[in-house]
Structure formats: C-alpha cells, structure tokens
Amino acid sequence: MRKILLRLAYDGSNYCGWQIQTNGSPKPTLQQVLEQALEVLCKENIRVIASGRTDSGVHAEDQPVMFRTASSVPTDRFKRALNGLLPNDIWVLDAREVDEDFHTIANAKKKTYRYMIHNAPDRDVFLNGRCLEYSRKLDLEAMKQAANLLVGKHDFRAFCSSGSSATTFTRTIYRMEISKVGDMVYVEVEGNGFLYNMVRIIVGTLLAVSEGRVRKEQIQEALISGDRSLLGETAPPQGLYLHKVDYRE
C-alpha cells in the first residue's frame, strides 16, 4: 500500500465545495469527482483527504490531497492520467509518493489564502466567478491599518460563522498583505490555521472599514468579546483562493 500526495488547482465555481455531500446537491463536489477519476485509474475504491475543505464557489491554486492505493499504477503516471480523466476546471499540478506518517492536515505548518477583488466601475465579464466585483473606491490605507490589528495570536471566534465544528478559536496570523495591481486588489492572509469562513469575514470586515461602517476599535473589541455583530459581512466565496500550504520538514 502506497500513500500518494497530489497537488491540485481548481476553479470551484461548478462544485458544491470540496467535501462529499449527503443532502442530494445538484452540483458534484470536488472530492467526489477526484475519487471517481482515481477509481477508474486505480481500479479500486479510493478515499482522498485534502489539507482543508473549501466551500462552494471557492478556488484553489495549490490544494494538497493524499490517498492510499494498492494499485500498480506508477507514481509518475498519476499526473498525466488524471488530467486526462478530470474535467478542465480541475488540474493535477504534481503527484509523488510520501512517507506513511505524512498527513495533509496534521503536518501542515501554515496556510496562505488569497482574496481577489476587481475594483473598477465596470464589471469584467471574463472574471465572472473568479473574484469579487466591487465598484466603490477602496481606502487601502484604512484597510491595511485594520488588517495589522489581526496579525498575531488571537481568539478569532468573532471571525467564525455559526455551524463550525471548532472547539478552540485561537489561531495565529503570521502575515496580512493588501496590494493593488491595476484594477485588482489582493488580500493575502497567512496563518497556522483558519476557522469556518474566517478569511471571508476578515475581507468583509476590511471592506466595511473602507466604507466607514466598521471602526478599528470595533475590530479590537470583537477580538476581546467574540461579538460577530461588531464586524462586517461575510465576503462572497468567488474571490477566495487557497494559495498554498506549507509543511513541516
């Protein structure tokens, strides 16, 4: 039995998130589509484990996924064979064999998410489903000042949506960067782990800061009190990308 690590890029627009659903969703999930392709290739039942479960409409630039197989398929064949079986909005970047003690979740050292905002008066139809369209002028300096308040180790329960299975809410954000290239604004968040909808709530709050609806003092209070109502709305999913996952050596 071998353990194989895949690195995937995908456009999540056409999927009901990563995890297989039991509620009869009309859209497939990414896990479901990948497992079906692997079962065709390996001729056995396959169960995959990703580094994290992206929600419906969320994308990934580099999502690590592991699985075990007893098949004789050469490791160097997985990438090409799977890319021939998978739809065009899922792409295998790499495939390699890893040690038995490696785990995509347990061995993760840090994750980086990127949120993309198209900040222009006119919608770019070619970016539909791949970013947030936002026509109002952004106060990037105010957003950066607010983002700096979140760097470090905090109780982020105010930045977690209801329905989360988390039992602890303390997370560490190592880095937050906000940059603008042309009409695109990028919010990049790097941390040791993230709560349910945490990045989207952060982005929604930064947008509310730009609009003057949320003050920096409210963010500080939310970190202390855990009061979700002090913050901005949850930003839509289509602008969010899992950018990369770093692992301990």
Coordinates of C-alpha atoms in Angstrom, one line a residue:
M1 CA 0.0 0.0 0.0
R2 CA 1.4 3.4 -1.1
K3 CA 0.5 6.9 0.0
I4 CA 0.3 9.4 -2.8
L5 CA 0.3 13.2 -2.5
L6 CA -1.4 15.2 -5.2
R7 CA -1.3 19.0 -5.6
L8 CA -4.4 20.3 -7.3
A9 CA -5.5 23.6 -8.8
Y10 CA -9.2 24.0 -9.4
D11 CA -12.0 26.5 -10.2
G12 CA -14.7 25.9 -7.6
S13 CA -17.5 27.6 -9.5
N14 CA -19.2 24.5 -10.7
Y15 CA -18.9 22.5 -7.5
C16 CA -20.7 22.3 -4.2
G17 CA -17.4 22.7 -2.3
W18 CA -14.8 20.1 -1.5
Q19 CA -16.4 17.5 0.7
I20 CA -18.9 14.8 -0.5
Q21 CA -22.5 15.9 0.4
T22 CA -25.3 13.6 1.6
N23 CA -28.1 16.2 1.0
G24 CA -28.5 15.4 -2.7
S25 CA -27.0 18.6 -4.0
P26 CA -27.5 19.0 -7.8
K27 CA -23.8 20.0 -8.1
P28 CA -21.0 17.5 -7.7
T29 CA -18.2 18.1 -5.1
L30 CA -14.6 18.2 -5.9
Q31 CA -13.8 15.2 -3.7
Q32 CA -16.5 13.2 -5.5
V33 CA -15.1 14.0 -8.9
L34 CA -11.5 13.3 -7.9
E35 CA -12.3 10.0 -6.2
Q36 CA -14.3 8.8 -9.3
A37 CA -11.3 9.6 -11.6
L38 CA -8.9 7.8 -9.2
E39 CA -11.2 4.7 -9.0
V40 CA -11.2 4.5 -12.8
L41 CA -7.4 4.7 -12.9
C42 CA -6.6 2.5 -9.9
K43 CA -9.5 0.0 -10.3
E44 CA -10.2 0.2 -6.5
N45 CA -12.2 2.3 -4.0
I46 CA -10.2 5.4 -3.2
R47 CA -10.8 7.9 -0.4
V48 CA -8.9 11.2 -0.5
I49 CA -8.0 13.6 2.3
A50 CA -7.4 17.3 1.4
S51 CA -5.5 19.8 3.5
G52 CA -8.8 21.6 4.1
R53 CA -12.4 21.7 2.9
T54 CA -13.0 24.6 0.5
D55 CA -16.6 25.8 0.4
S56 CA -18.9 26.0 -2.6
G57 CA -17.5 28.5 -5.2
V58 CA -14.1 28.8 -3.5
H59 CA -11.0 28.0 -5.6
A60 CA -7.5 26.6 -5.0
E61 CA -4.2 27.4 -6.6
D62 CA -2.4 24.6 -4.8
Q63 CA -4.5 22.1 -2.7
P64 CA -2.6 19.1 -1.3
V65 CA -4.6 15.9 -1.3
M66 CA -3.4 12.4 -0.2
F67 CA -4.7 8.9 -0.7
R68 CA -3.6 5.3 -0.2
T69 CA -3.6 2.8 -3.1
A70 CA -2.7 -0.8 -3.6
S71 CA -2.6 -0.4 -7.4
S72 CA 0.4 -0.8 -9.5
V73 CA 0.0 2.5 -11.3
P74 CA 3.5 4.1 -11.5
T75 CA 3.6 7.3 -9.4
D76 CA 4.9 9.3 -12.3
R77 CA 1.8 8.3 -14.3
F78 CA -0.8 9.8 -12.0
K79 CA -0.5 13.4 -13.1
R80 CA -0.9 12.8 -16.8
A81 CA -3.5 10.1 -16.4
L82 CA -5.7 12.0 -14.0
N83 CA -5.5 15.2 -16.1
G84 CA -6.9 13.1 -19.0
L85 CA -9.8 11.9 -16.8
L86 CA -10.7 15.1 -14.8
P87 CA -12.8 18.0 -16.2
N88 CA -11.0 21.1 -17.4
D89 CA -11.6 23.0 -14.2
I90 CA -9.5 20.6 -12.1
W91 CA -5.8 20.2 -12.8
V92 CA -3.2 18.0 -11.1
L93 CA 0.0 20.0 -10.7
D94 CA 2.1 17.2 -9.2
A95 CA 1.9 13.6 -7.9
R96 CA 4.5 11.9 -5.7
E97 CA 4.8 9.1 -3.1
V98 CA 5.2 10.2 0.5
D99 CA 6.1 8.5 3.8
E100 CA 3.3 6.7 5.6
D101 CA 3.5 9.1 8.5
F102 CA 2.8 12.1 6.3
H103 CA -0.7 13.7 6.7
T104 CA -2.1 16.6 4.7
I105 CA -3.9 18.1 7.7
A106 CA -1.7 17.1 10.7
N107 CA 1.6 18.0 9.1
A108 CA 0.6 21.4 7.8
K109 CA 2.7 24.2 9.2
K110 CA 0.9 27.2 7.7
K111 CA -1.7 28.0 5.0
T112 CA -2.0 31.1 2.8
Y113 CA -5.3 32.3 1.4
R114 CA -5.7 35.0 -1.2
Y115 CA -8.8 37.0 -1.9
M116 CA -9.2 38.8 -5.2
I117 CA -11.3 42.0 -5.7
H118 CA -11.8 43.6 -9.1
N119 CA -12.1 47.2 -8.1
A120 CA -13.4 49.2 -11.1
P121 CA -16.5 51.0 -12.2
D122 CA -17.3 48.3 -14.8
R123 CA -17.6 44.6 -14.3
D124 CA -15.1 42.4 -16.1
V125 CA -17.3 39.6 -17.6
F126 CA -14.2 37.4 -18.1
L127 CA -13.6 37.3 -14.4
N128 CA -17.2 36.1 -13.5
G129 CA -17.0 33.7 -10.6
R130 CA -13.3 34.3 -10.1
C131 CA -13.3 37.5 -8.0
L132 CA -15.5 39.9 -6.1
E133 CA -16.7 42.8 -8.3
Y134 CA -16.5 46.0 -6.2
S135 CA -17.1 49.3 -7.9
R136 CA -16.6 51.8 -5.0
K137 CA -13.2 53.3 -4.4
L138 CA -11.3 51.4 -1.7
D139 CA -9.5 53.1 1.1
L140 CA -6.5 50.8 1.0
E141 CA -4.6 52.6 3.8
A142 CA -7.5 52.2 6.2
M143 CA -7.8 48.5 5.2
K144 CA -4.1 47.9 5.9
Q145 CA -4.3 49.6 9.3
A146 CA -7.3 47.4 10.2
A147 CA -5.5 44.2 8.9
N148 CA -2.5 44.9 11.1
L149 CA -4.7 44.5 14.1
L150 CA -5.3 40.9 13.2
V151 CA -1.7 39.8 12.9
G152 CA -0.6 37.7 15.8
K153 CA -2.2 35.1 18.1
H154 CA -5.8 35.9 18.9
D155 CA -9.2 34.4 19.8
F156 CA -10.9 34.6 16.4
R157 CA -14.4 33.3 17.5
A158 CA -15.9 36.6 16.2
F159 CA -14.5 35.8 12.8
C160 CA -16.1 32.3 12.7
S161 CA -19.5 31.6 11.1
S162 CA -22.1 29.6 13.0
G163 CA -22.2 25.9 12.2
S164 CA -18.5 25.5 12.8
S165 CA -17.3 22.3 14.5
A166 CA -14.3 24.0 16.0
T167 CA -13.7 23.5 19.7
T168 CA -10.9 26.1 20.0
F169 CA -10.8 29.5 18.4
T170 CA -7.3 30.7 19.0
R171 CA -5.3 31.0 15.7
T172 CA -2.2 32.8 14.7
I173 CA -2.0 35.1 11.7
Y174 CA 1.6 35.4 10.6
R175 CA 1.2 37.9 7.8
M176 CA -1.5 40.0 6.1
E177 CA -0.8 41.9 2.9
I178 CA -3.1 44.1 0.8
S179 CA -1.8 45.1 -2.6
K180 CA -3.2 46.6 -5.8
V181 CA -2.1 45.8 -9.3
G182 CA -4.1 47.7 -11.9
D183 CA -7.8 47.2 -11.1
M184 CA -7.1 44.1 -9.0
V185 CA -6.8 44.2 -5.2
Y186 CA -5.3 41.2 -3.4
V187 CA -5.8 40.4 0.3
E188 CA -3.3 37.7 1.3
V189 CA -3.6 36.0 4.7
E190 CA -1.0 33.6 6.1
G191 CA -1.6 31.7 9.3
N192 CA -1.3 28.4 11.2
G193 CA -5.0 27.6 10.7
F194 CA -8.3 29.1 9.9
L195 CA -11.9 28.9 11.2
Y196 CA -15.0 28.4 9.2
N197 CA -15.4 31.4 6.9
M198 CA -12.6 33.2 8.8
V199 CA -10.9 34.7 5.7
R200 CA -14.2 35.8 4.1
I201 CA -15.3 37.5 7.3
I202 CA -11.9 39.3 7.5
V203 CA -12.3 40.5 4.0
G204 CA -15.9 41.6 4.5
T205 CA -14.8 43.5 7.6
L206 CA -11.9 45.2 5.7
L207 CA -14.4 46.3 3.1
A208 CA -16.7 47.7 5.8
V209 CA -13.7 49.6 7.2
S210 CA -13.1 51.1 3.8
E211 CA -16.7 52.2 3.6
G212 CA -16.6 53.7 7.1
R213 CA -19.2 51.2 8.6
V214 CA -16.7 49.5 10.9
R215 CA -14.1 51.2 13.0
K216 CA -10.8 49.8 14.0
E217 CA -11.9 49.9 17.7
Q218 CA -14.8 47.6 16.8
I219 CA -12.3 45.0 15.5
Q220 CA -10.2 45.3 18.7
E221 CA -13.4 44.8 20.7
A222 CA -14.5 41.8 18.7
L223 CA -11.2 40.1 19.3
I224 CA -11.8 40.5 23.1
S225 CA -15.6 39.9 23.3
G226 CA -16.1 37.5 20.4
D227 CA -19.1 39.5 19.2
R228 CA -19.7 38.8 15.5
S229 CA -22.1 41.7 15.1
L230 CA -19.3 44.2 15.5
L231 CA -17.7 43.1 12.2
G232 CA -18.6 43.3 8.5
E233 CA -20.5 40.9 6.3
T234 CA -19.0 37.6 5.1
A235 CA -17.5 38.3 1.7
P236 CA -18.8 36.2 -1.2
P237 CA -16.9 32.9 -1.9
Q238 CA -15.9 33.5 -5.5
G239 CA -13.0 35.8 -4.6
L240 CA -11.3 33.3 -2.3
Y241 CA -8.4 31.1 -3.3
L242 CA -6.4 28.6 -1.2
H243 CA -3.0 29.8 -2.4
K244 CA -0.6 27.3 -0.8
V245 CA 0.0 25.0 2.2
D246 CA 3.5 24.7 3.8
Y247 CA 4.5 21.6 5.6
R248 CA 6.9 20.8 8.4
E249 CA 10.1 19.0 7.2

